[in-house]
Tab-separated table of C-alpha atoms in Angstrom:
chain	number	residue	atom	x	y	z
A	1	UNK	CA	74.664	-26.169	-74.295
A	2	UNK	CA	72.872	-22.970	-75.223
A	3	UNK	CA	69.726	-23.727	-77.166
A	4	UNK	CA	69.152	-21.967	-80.495
A	5	UNK	CA	66.056	-19.797	-80.583
A	6	UNK	CA	64.496	-21.057	-83.803
A	7	UNK	CA	61.345	-19.033	-83.230
A	8	UNK	CA	63.178	-15.735	-83.603
A	9	UNK	CA	66.042	-16.808	-85.772
A	10	UNK	CA	66.708	-14.504	-88.714
A	11	UNK	CA	68.992	-14.405	-91.701
A	12	UNK	CA	72.238	-12.620	-90.837
A	13	UNK	CA	74.006	-10.427	-93.325
A	14	UNK	CA	77.215	-11.819	-94.769
A	15	UNK	CA	79.647	-9.798	-92.719
A	16	UNK	CA	82.627	-11.077	-90.804
A	17	UNK	CA	80.780	-10.336	-87.569
A	18	UNK	CA	77.820	-12.480	-88.586
A	19	UNK	CA	80.101	-15.315	-89.581
A	20	UNK	CA	81.727	-15.168	-86.158
A	21	UNK	CA	78.410	-15.084	-84.343
A	22	UNK	CA	77.002	-18.104	-86.144
A	23	UNK	CA	80.171	-20.180	-86.108
A	24	UNK	CA	80.708	-20.000	-82.344
A	25	UNK	CA	84.277	-18.773	-82.847
A	26	UNK	CA	86.311	-17.497	-79.914
A	27	UNK	CA	85.425	-14.138	-78.391
A	28	UNK	CA	87.240	-11.271	-80.052
A	29	UNK	CA	88.605	-8.400	-77.993
A	30	UNK	CA	88.835	-4.849	-79.324
A	31	UNK	CA	90.249	-1.868	-77.466
A	32	UNK	CA	89.260	1.776	-77.462
A	33	UNK	CA	92.763	2.728	-76.334
A	34	UNK	CA	95.434	1.118	-78.448
A	35	UNK	CA	95.680	1.359	-82.251
A	36	UNK	CA	96.471	-2.331	-82.514
A	37	UNK	CA	94.729	-4.937	-84.640
A	38	UNK	CA	93.580	-8.313	-83.335
A	39	UNK	CA	92.068	-11.225	-85.204
A	40	UNK	CA	90.230	-14.451	-84.383
A	41	UNK	CA	89.489	-17.064	-87.036
A	42	UNK	CA	89.490	-14.451	-89.788
A	43	UNK	CA	87.498	-11.834	-87.871
A	44	UNK	CA	89.507	-8.622	-87.490
A	45	UNK	CA	88.912	-5.555	-85.345
A	46	UNK	CA	90.870	-2.347	-85.797
A	47	UNK	CA	90.827	0.395	-83.209
A	48	UNK	CA	91.318	4.056	-84.022
A	49	UNK	CA	93.800	6.115	-81.976
A	50	UNK	CA	92.198	9.375	-80.889
A	51	UNK	CA	95.284	10.961	-79.389
A	52	UNK	CA	94.690	13.052	-76.272
A	53	UNK	CA	91.362	11.407	-75.617
A	54	UNK	CA	92.939	7.976	-75.190
A	55	UNK	CA	95.022	8.907	-72.150
A	56	UNK	CA	95.205	6.326	-69.369
A	57	UNK	CA	93.112	6.877	-66.252
A	58	UNK	CA	94.158	4.968	-63.169
A	59	UNK	CA	91.473	3.458	-60.963
A	60	UNK	CA	91.559	1.627	-57.648
A	61	UNK	CA	88.569	-0.430	-56.574
A	62	UNK	CA	86.502	-0.775	-59.783
A	63	UNK	CA	83.204	-0.827	-57.873
A	64	UNK	CA	83.975	2.297	-55.850
A	65	UNK	CA	82.761	5.249	-57.942
A	66	UNK	CA	85.259	7.644	-56.334
A	67	UNK	CA	88.177	5.402	-57.272
A	68	UNK	CA	86.912	4.951	-60.793
A	69	UNK	CA	85.500	8.315	-61.811
A	70	UNK	CA	86.464	11.427	-59.833
A	71	UNK	CA	83.761	13.462	-61.615
A	72	UNK	CA	80.613	11.453	-60.807
A	73	UNK	CA	80.151	9.438	-57.603
A	74	UNK	CA	77.612	6.959	-58.984
A	75	UNK	CA	77.294	3.538	-60.584
A	76	UNK	CA	74.863	2.487	-63.299
A	77	UNK	CA	74.394	-0.016	-66.095
A	78	UNK	CA	73.230	0.174	-69.702
A	79	UNK	CA	71.906	-2.147	-72.387
A	80	UNK	CA	70.927	-1.471	-75.991
A	81	UNK	CA	69.399	-3.969	-78.403
A	82	UNK	CA	69.715	-3.160	-82.093
A	83	UNK	CA	66.452	-2.227	-83.847
A	84	UNK	CA	66.753	-5.364	-85.983
A	85	UNK	CA	67.054	-7.346	-82.705
A	86	UNK	CA	70.175	-9.182	-83.826
A	87	UNK	CA	72.695	-7.790	-81.341
A	88	UNK	CA	72.786	-6.454	-77.805
A	89	UNK	CA	75.568	-4.268	-76.410
A	90	UNK	CA	75.888	-3.907	-72.646
A	91	UNK	CA	78.161	-2.630	-69.911
A	92	UNK	CA	78.151	-1.134	-66.443
A	93	UNK	CA	80.077	1.846	-65.126
A	94	UNK	CA	82.610	-0.242	-63.207
A	95	UNK	CA	83.583	-2.337	-66.248
A	96	UNK	CA	86.453	-1.491	-68.577
A	97	UNK	CA	84.745	-3.088	-71.558
A	98	UNK	CA	81.530	-3.458	-73.523
A	99	UNK	CA	79.966	-6.868	-74.197
A	100	UNK	CA	78.419	-7.700	-77.573
A	101	UNK	CA	75.848	-10.526	-77.663
A	102	UNK	CA	74.272	-12.162	-80.717
A	103	UNK	CA	70.636	-12.255	-79.576
A	104	UNK	CA	69.194	-15.133	-81.688
A	105	UNK	CA	71.889	-17.582	-80.543
A	106	UNK	CA	72.544	-16.083	-77.101
A	107	UNK	CA	76.321	-16.103	-77.683
A	108	UNK	CA	78.703	-13.426	-76.492
A	109	UNK	CA	80.674	-12.615	-79.639
A	110	UNK	CA	82.938	-9.741	-78.615
A	111	UNK	CA	84.327	-7.528	-75.896
A	112	UNK	CA	85.362	-3.954	-76.649
A	113	UNK	CA	87.941	-2.851	-74.095
A	114	UNK	CA	89.540	0.431	-73.121
A	115	UNK	CA	86.778	2.250	-71.248
A	116	UNK	CA	86.818	3.591	-67.679
A	117	UNK	CA	83.260	4.579	-66.689
A	118	UNK	CA	80.980	3.688	-69.606
A	119	UNK	CA	77.523	5.098	-68.904
A	120	UNK	CA	74.971	4.820	-71.707
A	121	UNK	CA	74.621	2.970	-75.018
A	122	UNK	CA	72.266	3.805	-77.908
A	123	UNK	CA	71.940	2.072	-81.282
A	124	UNK	CA	71.569	4.026	-84.494
A	125	UNK	CA	68.197	3.497	-86.239
A	126	UNK	CA	69.848	1.409	-88.981
A	127	UNK	CA	71.462	-0.994	-86.432
A	128	UNK	CA	74.870	-0.460	-88.071
A	129	UNK	CA	76.495	1.457	-85.208
A	130	UNK	CA	75.984	2.576	-81.628
A	131	UNK	CA	77.154	5.345	-79.309
A	132	UNK	CA	78.606	4.925	-75.830
A	133	UNK	CA	79.316	7.667	-73.279
A	134	UNK	CA	82.215	7.483	-70.812
A	135	UNK	CA	82.045	10.017	-67.966
A	136	UNK	CA	85.658	9.551	-66.827
A	137	UNK	CA	87.021	10.071	-70.334
A	138	UNK	CA	84.494	12.792	-71.076
A	139	UNK	CA	83.633	11.415	-74.504
A	140	UNK	CA	80.860	9.875	-76.553
A	141	UNK	CA	82.136	7.312	-79.068
A	142	UNK	CA	80.370	5.996	-82.148
A	143	UNK	CA	81.328	2.380	-82.839
A	144	UNK	CA	80.616	0.543	-86.079
A	145	UNK	CA	79.161	-2.954	-85.831
A	146	UNK	CA	81.154	-3.886	-88.934
A	147	UNK	CA	84.388	-4.609	-87.104
A	148	UNK	CA	83.822	-2.501	-83.963
A	149	UNK	CA	85.787	0.481	-85.261
A	150	UNK	CA	85.454	3.722	-83.294
A	151	UNK	CA	84.363	5.926	-86.187
A	152	UNK	CA	83.954	9.194	-84.317
A	153	UNK	CA	84.677	10.563	-80.866
A	154	UNK	CA	82.876	13.557	-79.399
A	155	UNK	CA	84.805	15.233	-76.544
A	156	UNK	CA	81.860	16.502	-74.478
A	157	UNK	CA	83.633	16.924	-71.145
A	158	UNK	CA	84.283	14.888	-68.003
A	159	UNK	CA	80.989	13.855	-66.444
A	160	UNK	CA	79.105	13.081	-69.664
A	161	UNK	CA	76.509	10.527	-68.651
A	162	UNK	CA	73.015	9.787	-69.983
A	163	UNK	CA	72.144	10.191	-73.646
A	164	UNK	CA	68.989	10.375	-75.750
A	165	UNK	CA	68.671	10.285	-79.523
A	166	UNK	CA	66.128	11.510	-82.053
A	167	UNK	CA	64.186	8.791	-83.869
A	168	UNK	CA	65.940	9.617	-87.150
A	169	UNK	CA	69.352	9.376	-85.471
A	170	UNK	CA	70.372	12.906	-86.424
A	171	UNK	CA	70.442	14.504	-82.953
A	172	UNK	CA	71.999	13.430	-79.670
A	173	UNK	CA	71.279	14.921	-76.238
A	174	UNK	CA	73.966	14.256	-73.619
A	175	UNK	CA	73.624	14.870	-69.870
A	176	UNK	CA	76.696	15.988	-67.948
A	177	UNK	CA	76.336	15.097	-64.270
A	178	UNK	CA	79.465	17.017	-63.250
A	179	UNK	CA	78.775	20.254	-65.144
A	180	UNK	CA	74.956	20.238	-64.651
A	181	UNK	CA	74.414	20.675	-68.378
A	182	UNK	CA	72.859	18.993	-71.409
A	183	UNK	CA	74.716	19.223	-74.723
A	184	UNK	CA	72.806	19.117	-78.007
A	185	UNK	CA	74.823	17.402	-80.754
A	186	UNK	CA	74.256	17.482	-84.503
A	187	UNK	CA	75.338	13.926	-85.337
A	188	UNK	CA	75.233	14.424	-89.100
A	189	UNK	CA	77.895	17.120	-88.834
A	190	UNK	CA	79.548	15.716	-85.703
A	191	UNK	CA	79.384	18.923	-83.684
A	192	UNK	CA	77.637	20.346	-80.598
A	193	UNK	CA	75.150	23.118	-81.328
A	194	UNK	CA	73.903	24.084	-77.849
A	195	UNK	CA	74.842	23.629	-74.212
A	196	UNK	CA	71.803	23.890	-71.948
A	197	UNK	CA	72.396	24.851	-68.314
A	198	UNK	CA	70.553	24.928	-64.998
A	199	UNK	CA	70.241	21.221	-64.245
A	200	UNK	CA	71.188	19.434	-61.010
A	201	UNK	CA	73.322	16.308	-61.429
A	202	UNK	CA	71.566	14.943	-64.517
A	203	UNK	CA	72.609	11.303	-64.727
A	204	UNK	CA	71.438	8.442	-66.909
A	205	UNK	CA	67.765	9.291	-67.079
A	206	UNK	CA	66.984	11.408	-70.108
A	207	UNK	CA	64.215	10.702	-72.601
A	208	UNK	CA	63.068	12.386	-75.774
A	209	UNK	CA	59.369	12.664	-76.542
A	210	UNK	CA	58.099	10.579	-79.459
A	211	UNK	CA	57.418	13.790	-81.391
A	212	UNK	CA	60.968	14.966	-80.696
A	213	UNK	CA	60.036	18.395	-79.373
A	214	UNK	CA	60.543	17.820	-75.639
A	215	UNK	CA	63.432	16.436	-73.612
A	216	UNK	CA	62.838	14.976	-70.145
A	217	UNK	CA	65.943	15.239	-67.954
A	218	UNK	CA	66.296	13.684	-64.500
A	219	UNK	CA	67.915	15.895	-61.874
A	220	UNK	CA	69.107	13.371	-59.329
A	221	UNK	CA	70.513	16.086	-57.044
A	222	UNK	CA	67.125	17.779	-56.653
A	223	UNK	CA	64.706	14.893	-57.186
A	224	UNK	CA	63.163	16.665	-60.152
A	225	UNK	CA	62.465	16.126	-63.835
A	226	UNK	CA	63.082	19.070	-66.151
A	227	UNK	CA	61.000	19.291	-69.334
A	228	UNK	CA	62.976	21.133	-72.018
A	229	UNK	CA	61.114	22.679	-74.949
A	230	UNK	CA	63.507	21.941	-77.821
A	231	UNK	CA	61.731	24.419	-80.082
A	232	UNK	CA	62.557	27.162	-77.594
A	233	UNK	CA	65.742	26.019	-75.868
A	234	UNK	CA	66.289	29.361	-74.168
A	235	UNK	CA	63.040	29.147	-72.205
A	236	UNK	CA	63.032	28.120	-68.546
A	237	UNK	CA	62.207	24.392	-68.391
A	238	UNK	CA	59.098	23.235	-66.591
A	239	UNK	CA	59.983	21.041	-63.593
A	240	UNK	CA	58.201	18.235	-61.783
A	241	UNK	CA	59.520	17.490	-58.291
A	242	UNK	CA	59.074	15.536	-55.070
A	243	UNK	CA	60.684	12.341	-56.309
A	244	UNK	CA	62.648	10.221	-53.844
A	245	UNK	CA	65.843	8.739	-55.226
A	246	UNK	CA	64.963	9.509	-58.845
A	247	UNK	CA	66.633	6.959	-61.114
A	248	UNK	CA	64.847	6.587	-64.438
A	249	UNK	CA	61.936	7.971	-66.441
A	250	UNK	CA	59.805	6.953	-69.400
A	251	UNK	CA	57.225	8.937	-71.363
A	252	UNK	CA	54.389	7.411	-73.360
A	253	UNK	CA	53.986	7.957	-77.098
A	254	UNK	CA	51.120	10.421	-76.666
A	255	UNK	CA	53.305	12.531	-74.399
A	256	UNK	CA	50.716	12.823	-71.633
A	257	UNK	CA	52.120	10.354	-69.085
A	258	UNK	CA	55.500	10.286	-67.362
A	259	UNK	CA	56.722	7.322	-65.311
A	260	UNK	CA	59.531	7.735	-62.771
A	261	UNK	CA	61.387	5.234	-60.581
A	262	UNK	CA	61.766	6.280	-56.923
A	263	UNK	CA	64.501	4.083	-55.471
A	264	UNK	CA	64.110	5.399	-51.920
A	265	UNK	CA	60.339	4.889	-51.588
A	266	UNK	CA	60.038	1.700	-53.691
A	267	UNK	CA	57.485	3.321	-55.981
A	268	UNK	CA	56.831	4.197	-59.583
A	269	UNK	CA	55.328	7.668	-59.903
A	270	UNK	CA	52.809	8.123	-62.727
A	271	UNK	CA	52.362	11.775	-63.680
A	272	UNK	CA	49.528	13.049	-65.859
A	273	UNK	CA	51.401	15.735	-67.776
A	274	UNK	CA	48.186	17.523	-68.750
A	275	UNK	CA	46.476	17.743	-65.368
A	276	UNK	CA	49.453	17.309	-63.047
A	277	UNK	CA	47.725	14.450	-61.204
A	278	UNK	CA	50.078	11.933	-59.627
A	279	UNK	CA	49.638	8.248	-58.826
A	280	UNK	CA	52.101	6.089	-56.883
A	281	UNK	CA	52.491	2.377	-57.637
A	282	UNK	CA	54.327	0.287	-55.038
A	283	UNK	CA	56.833	-2.069	-56.660
A	284	UNK	CA	59.861	-4.085	-55.468
A	285	UNK	CA	62.871	-3.211	-53.341
A	286	UNK	CA	64.925	-0.252	-54.658
A	287	UNK	CA	63.509	0.300	-58.150
A	288	UNK	CA	66.016	1.769	-60.579
A	289	UNK	CA	64.210	1.077	-63.846
A	290	UNK	CA	60.984	2.374	-65.370
A	291	UNK	CA	60.912	0.919	-68.884
A	292	UNK	CA	57.800	1.325	-71.019
A	293	UNK	CA	56.945	-1.251	-73.684
A	294	UNK	CA	56.717	0.007	-77.302
A	295	UNK	CA	52.955	-0.559	-77.377
A	296	UNK	CA	52.647	1.402	-74.131
A	297	UNK	CA	50.698	-1.294	-72.311
A	298	UNK	CA	53.276	-2.460	-69.749
A	299	UNK	CA	55.895	-0.764	-67.604
A	300	UNK	CA	58.701	-2.836	-66.097
A	301	UNK	CA	60.415	-1.707	-62.916
A	302	UNK	CA	63.918	-3.112	-62.364
A	303	UNK	CA	64.117	-3.737	-58.610
A	304	UNK	CA	67.832	-3.888	-57.855
A	305	UNK	CA	67.800	-4.982	-54.203
A	306	UNK	CA	65.454	-7.963	-54.473
A	307	UNK	CA	66.430	-9.148	-57.977
A	308	UNK	CA	62.947	-8.843	-59.445
A	309	UNK	CA	60.948	-6.988	-62.075
A	310	UNK	CA	57.507	-5.562	-61.357
A	311	UNK	CA	55.099	-5.393	-64.307
A	312	UNK	CA	52.598	-2.516	-64.191
A	313	UNK	CA	49.454	-2.261	-66.340
A	314	UNK	CA	49.534	1.296	-67.680
A	315	UNK	CA	45.794	1.351	-68.360
A	316	UNK	CA	44.876	1.428	-64.688
A	317	UNK	CA	48.309	1.536	-62.958
A	318	UNK	CA	47.722	-1.840	-61.333
A	319	UNK	CA	50.497	-4.353	-60.658
A	320	UNK	CA	50.212	-7.283	-63.060
A	321	UNK	CA	52.801	-9.420	-61.324
A	322	UNK	CA	56.452	-9.959	-60.507
A	323	UNK	CA	59.206	-11.563	-62.547
A	324	UNK	CA	61.630	-13.599	-60.450
A	325	UNK	CA	64.558	-15.864	-61.159
A	326	UNK	CA	63.542	-19.344	-62.236
A	327	UNK	CA	64.786	-22.601	-63.691
A	328	UNK	CA	65.479	-20.928	-67.037
A	329	UNK	CA	67.740	-18.234	-65.599
A	330	UNK	CA	68.363	-15.594	-62.964
A	331	UNK	CA	67.852	-11.872	-62.499
A	332	UNK	CA	70.899	-10.330	-60.809
A	333	UNK	CA	70.680	-6.712	-59.706
A	334	UNK	CA	68.323	-5.386	-62.436
A	335	UNK	CA	68.550	-1.609	-62.796
A	336	UNK	CA	67.701	0.815	-65.593
A	337	UNK	CA	69.033	-1.398	-68.374
A	338	UNK	CA	65.824	-2.899	-69.777
A	339	UNK	CA	64.976	-3.169	-73.496
A	340	UNK	CA	61.883	-4.453	-75.286
A	341	UNK	CA	61.342	-6.203	-78.587
A	342	UNK	CA	59.390	-4.225	-81.184
A	343	UNK	CA	56.285	-6.369	-80.599
A	344	UNK	CA	56.502	-5.767	-76.800
A	345	UNK	CA	56.420	-9.526	-76.120
A	346	UNK	CA	60.040	-9.920	-75.009
A	347	UNK	CA	62.155	-7.877	-72.610
A	348	UNK	CA	65.914	-8.053	-72.177
A	349	UNK	CA	67.263	-7.150	-68.735
A	350	UNK	CA	70.948	-6.624	-67.937
A	351	UNK	CA	72.415	-8.527	-64.989
A	352	UNK	CA	75.302	-7.406	-62.782
A	353	UNK	CA	77.611	-9.933	-64.440
A	354	UNK	CA	76.827	-8.484	-67.907
A	355	UNK	CA	74.692	-11.427	-68.919
A	356	UNK	CA	71.213	-10.608	-70.215
A	357	UNK	CA	68.020	-12.189	-68.878
A	358	UNK	CA	65.402	-12.735	-71.569
A	359	UNK	CA	61.855	-12.306	-70.251
A	360	UNK	CA	58.504	-13.398	-71.663
A	361	UNK	CA	56.405	-10.304	-70.911
A	362	UNK	CA	53.032	-12.085	-71.123
A	363	UNK	CA	54.090	-14.991	-68.920
A	364	UNK	CA	56.290	-12.857	-66.630
A	365	UNK	CA	59.038	-15.449	-66.684
A	366	UNK	CA	62.766	-15.503	-67.386
A	367	UNK	CA	63.072	-17.801	-70.405
A	368	UNK	CA	66.827	-17.708	-70.947
A	369	UNK	CA	70.082	-15.968	-70.101
A	370	UNK	CA	72.176	-14.627	-72.974
A	371	UNK	CA	75.934	-14.207	-72.970
A	372	UNK	CA	76.671	-16.619	-70.128
């Protein structure tokens, strides 16, 4: 039986979702396609019909990108933990659904179906909703946590992939890997304001600086990172190149260090953005992730091929150690989908089977698996 995490247990608001999560009721399924209503022990989800943007897309082998998404020949995964650390939402690009997990209890409480190639998930700052991009559908949906209603749908074009969000939740930046663009969206008014061009297959990796004035966009096709000055969007972006299998980036709060995962050379590149100096840190086999802790002290590399995480000390770029599967739970194909708790002591890492490994960052151990 799943143990209850009493050390991090918090009071849950009196919503139907919270009641479901704490009662252990059956998993509820919602759909992003059909306007039907389903219920489970009093918990009801209603799905909005968005007309043309809910058309069926046929797919063959779910794990073959070409059969699933004709616009982007790539697979990825994504995990977002709400700022209040109560819920996690996860998926991968060959799943037709999103998984919702109640973090304190470790229970999977819902599946949201109807997607084709879901790519990236971001929570709103108030934890009340999240966005998910789907490259095959060409949309970014906002979904309310109060019943999993799709409250808005942004048709941003087939190929929409990675997303970044301003800290106040007012602006969204969406990569399009098929069109080689980044769309700037005013979320308050639900409308795009700019389409930036000149990128090269920008996929999942896009990060906004802490100050909100620069956007870091991975160009997988060229092995480069573009740095967009958001105060002067028409200017030619600065680029940093010579990455090998560029998968993910992180930028520290001060904005003077960039970390990039090189899946082909098994390295994390550390770039001094002021001097241009570069350091390479050897990590595990096929690193896809480069996730920086909120306090900036630790970087975790998700090493997909050997099912490990490498912890890097950002003070001197030394390897602290390696997280492996243990008696408390397994790591299965860790990629970019890594989230930290606000105090930087816990990391949540998405597995291939859409369970979430919980990691003690200080001890470098898997302490539990959520959603199994």
